[in-house]
Amino acid sequence: MEETDIKLRADGIQKKVISPGKGELSTFPDGTKVKFHYRTSLCDGTVLDDSRTMGGRSKPMELILGKKFKLPVWEQVVTTMREGEIADFTCDVKHTALYPLVSLSLRNISHGKDPLEGQRHCCGIAQVHSHHSMGHSDLDKLQANPQPLVFTLEMLEVR
């Protein structure tokens, strides 16, 4: 576990375990499906997104590892978690620059909309640097001024 923490820190990620979970740590081969709740916060504690309340309902995130999710840091950090574990991951800007786009898609999905609604057709980095509104003032601010974020994850299931 200490070796994993050292690797994470070297890559600009700090992990703080809130609740250790149970069982052995999975090997997480590609194709592993993980289900987890997430809360995304600014370093000052301001909550941006919470899977327990988005869209007025509690719906965990499901991710299949190795499928190149738009936010690679989530694939990286979930592989350090056991089922039932809750942990905070404070991530440097290099890992969070695309979060506004991911958040917009997740918010759209939680409200039954097309995940790409409100996005223009261009690569993710070009969208991050464009100056059009995403339709959410908090995401517009984060897009204009990328900053470290804290992801609080609760690992529900590993298959």
mmCIF file of C-alpha atoms in Angstrom:
data_model
loop_
_atom_site.group_PDB
_atom_site.id
_atom_site.type_symbol
_atom_site.label_atom_id
_atom_site.label_comp_id
_atom_site.label_asym_id
_atom_site.label_seq_id
_atom_site.Cartn_x
_atom_site.Cartn_y
_atom_site.Cartn_z
ATOM 1 C CA MET A 1 0.000 0.000 0.000
ATOM 2 C CA GLU A 2 2.813 2.394 0.847
ATOM 3 C CA GLU A 3 4.429 1.745 -2.559
ATOM 4 C CA THR A 4 1.140 2.647 -4.272
ATOM 5 C CA ASP A 5 0.893 5.876 -2.262
ATOM 6 C CA ILE A 6 4.453 6.825 -3.248
ATOM 7 C CA LYS A 7 3.657 6.248 -6.948
ATOM 8 C CA LEU A 8 0.473 8.302 -6.680
ATOM 9 C CA ARG A 9 2.267 11.197 -4.949
ATOM 10 C CA ALA A 10 4.999 11.158 -7.597
ATOM 11 C CA ASP A 11 2.258 11.554 -10.215
ATOM 12 C CA GLY A 12 0.576 14.478 -8.439
ATOM 13 C CA ILE A 13 -2.109 12.529 -6.581
ATOM 14 C CA GLN A 14 -2.518 12.361 -2.802
ATOM 15 C CA LYS A 15 -4.674 9.600 -1.360
ATOM 16 C CA LYS A 16 -6.301 9.800 2.063
ATOM 17 C CA VAL A 17 -8.219 6.694 3.156
ATOM 18 C CA ILE A 18 -11.383 7.569 5.067
ATOM 19 C CA SER A 19 -12.624 3.984 5.497
ATOM 20 C CA PRO A 20 -10.410 1.022 4.501
ATOM 21 C CA GLY A 21 -12.950 -1.306 2.908
ATOM 22 C CA LYS A 22 -12.660 -5.075 3.009
ATOM 23 C CA GLY A 23 -10.996 -8.010 1.321
ATOM 24 C CA GLU A 24 -8.007 -8.194 -0.945
ATOM 25 C CA LEU A 25 -7.111 -5.575 -3.510
ATOM 26 C CA SER A 26 -8.161 -6.718 -6.996
ATOM 27 C CA THR A 27 -5.614 -6.942 -9.809
ATOM 28 C CA PHE A 28 -7.972 -4.849 -12.005
ATOM 29 C CA PRO A 29 -7.248 -6.303 -15.469
ATOM 30 C CA ASP A 30 -8.663 -4.457 -18.497
ATOM 31 C CA GLY A 31 -12.374 -5.151 -18.762
ATOM 32 C CA THR A 32 -12.897 -5.023 -14.987
ATOM 33 C CA LYS A 33 -16.150 -3.218 -14.203
ATOM 34 C CA VAL A 34 -16.121 -0.966 -11.152
ATOM 35 C CA LYS A 35 -19.084 0.788 -9.572
ATOM 36 C CA PHE A 36 -18.477 3.710 -7.226
ATOM 37 C CA HIS A 37 -20.017 6.856 -5.826
ATOM 38 C CA TYR A 38 -18.051 10.057 -6.310
ATOM 39 C CA ARG A 39 -18.063 13.579 -4.986
ATOM 40 C CA THR A 40 -15.927 16.202 -6.707
ATOM 41 C CA SER A 41 -14.841 19.243 -4.693
ATOM 42 C CA LEU A 42 -12.587 22.217 -5.061
ATOM 43 C CA CYS A 43 -9.729 22.288 -2.541
ATOM 44 C CA ASP A 44 -11.718 24.845 -0.502
ATOM 45 C CA GLY A 45 -14.456 22.236 0.018
ATOM 46 C CA THR A 46 -16.953 23.604 -2.530
ATOM 47 C CA VAL A 47 -18.785 20.584 -3.967
ATOM 48 C CA LEU A 48 -19.110 20.532 -7.757
ATOM 49 C CA ASP A 49 -20.741 17.140 -8.295
ATOM 50 C CA ASP A 50 -22.036 14.292 -6.146
ATOM 51 C CA SER A 51 -23.328 11.047 -7.661
ATOM 52 C CA ARG A 52 -25.634 10.597 -4.678
ATOM 53 C CA THR A 53 -27.595 13.755 -5.517
ATOM 54 C CA MET A 54 -27.106 14.489 -9.243
ATOM 55 C CA GLY A 55 -30.374 14.619 -11.119
ATOM 56 C CA GLY A 56 -32.281 14.292 -7.857
ATOM 57 C CA ARG A 57 -31.333 10.641 -7.402
ATOM 58 C CA SER A 58 -28.492 8.447 -6.237
ATOM 59 C CA LYS A 59 -26.770 6.724 -9.153
ATOM 60 C CA PRO A 60 -23.233 5.374 -8.849
ATOM 61 C CA MET A 61 -20.675 5.694 -11.623
ATOM 62 C CA GLU A 62 -19.927 2.534 -13.597
ATOM 63 C CA LEU A 63 -16.590 2.324 -15.348
ATOM 64 C CA ILE A 64 -15.036 -0.454 -17.432
ATOM 65 C CA LEU A 65 -11.267 -0.283 -17.030
ATOM 66 C CA GLY A 66 -9.100 -0.112 -20.139
ATOM 67 C CA LYS A 67 -11.743 1.640 -22.274
ATOM 68 C CA LYS A 68 -9.976 5.045 -22.199
ATOM 69 C CA PHE A 69 -12.443 7.016 -20.072
ATOM 70 C CA LYS A 70 -12.172 10.794 -20.673
ATOM 71 C CA LEU A 71 -10.793 11.287 -17.160
ATOM 72 C CA PRO A 72 -7.885 8.800 -16.969
ATOM 73 C CA VAL A 73 -7.123 9.690 -13.340
ATOM 74 C CA TRP A 74 -10.340 7.937 -12.254
ATOM 75 C CA GLU A 75 -9.142 4.705 -13.878
ATOM 76 C CA GLN A 76 -5.804 5.168 -12.126
ATOM 77 C CA VAL A 77 -7.124 5.808 -8.618
ATOM 78 C CA VAL A 78 -9.899 3.194 -8.500
ATOM 79 C CA THR A 79 -7.253 0.506 -9.008
ATOM 80 C CA THR A 80 -5.860 1.409 -5.571
ATOM 81 C CA MET A 81 -9.175 0.721 -3.799
ATOM 82 C CA ARG A 82 -10.855 -2.260 -2.143
ATOM 83 C CA GLU A 83 -14.600 -2.868 -2.153
ATOM 84 C CA GLY A 84 -16.215 -0.734 0.529
ATOM 85 C CA GLU A 85 -13.259 1.651 0.716
ATOM 86 C CA ILE A 86 -13.851 5.388 0.859
ATOM 87 C CA ALA A 87 -10.932 7.660 -0.008
ATOM 88 C CA ASP A 88 -10.138 11.251 -0.943
ATOM 89 C CA PHE A 89 -7.847 11.777 -3.926
ATOM 90 C CA THR A 90 -6.413 15.276 -4.291
ATOM 91 C CA CYS A 91 -5.267 15.569 -7.900
ATOM 92 C CA ASP A 92 -3.010 18.133 -9.581
ATOM 93 C CA VAL A 93 -4.307 20.190 -12.499
ATOM 94 C CA LYS A 94 -2.642 17.906 -15.051
ATOM 95 C CA HIS A 95 -5.240 15.292 -14.054
ATOM 96 C CA THR A 96 -8.242 17.608 -13.760
ATOM 97 C CA ALA A 97 -8.104 19.923 -16.794
ATOM 98 C CA LEU A 98 -10.762 17.912 -18.663
ATOM 99 C CA TYR A 99 -13.070 17.598 -15.656
ATOM 100 C CA PRO A 100 -15.469 20.370 -16.783
ATOM 101 C CA LEU A 101 -16.252 18.384 -19.959
ATOM 102 C CA VAL A 102 -16.651 15.129 -18.050
ATOM 103 C CA SER A 103 -18.840 16.860 -15.481
ATOM 104 C CA LEU A 104 -21.052 18.347 -18.196
ATOM 105 C CA SER A 105 -21.580 14.874 -19.691
ATOM 106 C CA LEU A 106 -22.319 13.331 -16.273
ATOM 107 C CA ARG A 107 -24.757 16.117 -15.422
ATOM 108 C CA ASN A 108 -26.520 15.660 -18.771
ATOM 109 C CA ILE A 109 -26.791 11.896 -18.236
ATOM 110 C CA SER A 110 -28.173 12.369 -14.714
ATOM 111 C CA HIS A 111 -30.945 14.542 -16.172
ATOM 112 C CA GLY A 112 -31.775 12.102 -18.985
ATOM 113 C CA LYS A 113 -30.124 14.222 -21.692
ATOM 114 C CA ASP A 114 -27.613 13.408 -24.407
ATOM 115 C CA PRO A 115 -24.174 13.314 -22.728
ATOM 116 C CA LEU A 116 -22.720 15.460 -25.532
ATOM 117 C CA GLU A 117 -25.381 18.173 -25.349
ATOM 118 C CA GLY A 118 -23.773 21.591 -25.035
ATOM 119 C CA GLN A 119 -20.419 20.432 -26.376
ATOM 120 C CA ARG A 120 -19.046 21.505 -29.728
ATOM 121 C CA HIS A 121 -17.421 19.018 -32.058
ATOM 122 C CA CYS A 122 -13.688 19.382 -31.480
ATOM 123 C CA CYS A 123 -11.062 17.659 -29.393
ATOM 124 C CA GLY A 124 -11.326 17.912 -25.604
ATOM 125 C CA ILE A 125 -8.342 20.205 -25.205
ATOM 126 C CA ALA A 126 -9.725 22.636 -27.811
ATOM 127 C CA GLN A 127 -13.024 22.707 -25.902
ATOM 128 C CA VAL A 128 -11.223 23.427 -22.656
ATOM 129 C CA HIS A 129 -9.532 26.442 -24.236
ATOM 130 C CA SER A 130 -12.580 27.746 -26.094
ATOM 131 C CA HIS A 131 -14.516 30.633 -24.631
ATOM 132 C CA HIS A 132 -18.134 29.527 -24.974
ATOM 133 C CA SER A 133 -20.286 28.864 -21.937
ATOM 134 C CA MET A 134 -20.916 25.314 -20.799
ATOM 135 C CA GLY A 135 -24.235 26.391 -19.321
ATOM 136 C CA HIS A 136 -23.033 25.978 -15.716
ATOM 137 C CA SER A 137 -21.226 28.896 -14.069
ATOM 138 C CA ASP A 138 -19.147 26.616 -11.823
ATOM 139 C CA LEU A 139 -17.872 24.659 -14.836
ATOM 140 C CA ASP A 140 -17.247 27.868 -16.805
ATOM 141 C CA LYS A 141 -15.057 29.151 -13.937
ATOM 142 C CA LEU A 142 -13.206 25.839 -13.670
ATOM 143 C CA GLN A 143 -12.708 25.730 -17.436
ATOM 144 C CA ALA A 144 -11.276 29.274 -17.423
ATOM 145 C CA ASN A 145 -9.125 28.628 -14.341
ATOM 146 C CA PRO A 146 -8.221 24.912 -14.032
ATOM 147 C CA GLN A 147 -7.253 23.889 -10.511
ATOM 148 C CA PRO A 148 -6.566 20.820 -8.395
ATOM 149 C CA LEU A 149 -9.670 18.871 -7.399
ATOM 150 C CA VAL A 150 -10.559 16.431 -4.641
ATOM 151 C CA PHE A 151 -12.380 13.279 -5.712
ATOM 152 C CA THR A 152 -14.014 11.427 -2.828
ATOM 153 C CA LEU A 153 -14.738 7.907 -4.044
ATOM 154 C CA GLU A 154 -16.625 5.051 -2.398
ATOM 155 C CA MET A 155 -15.901 1.736 -4.112
ATOM 156 C CA LEU A 156 -19.146 -0.231 -4.194
ATOM 157 C CA GLU A 157 -18.341 -3.157 -6.472
ATOM 158 C CA VAL A 158 -15.491 -4.691 -8.491
ATOM 159 C CA ARG A 159 -16.301 -7.329 -11.127
#
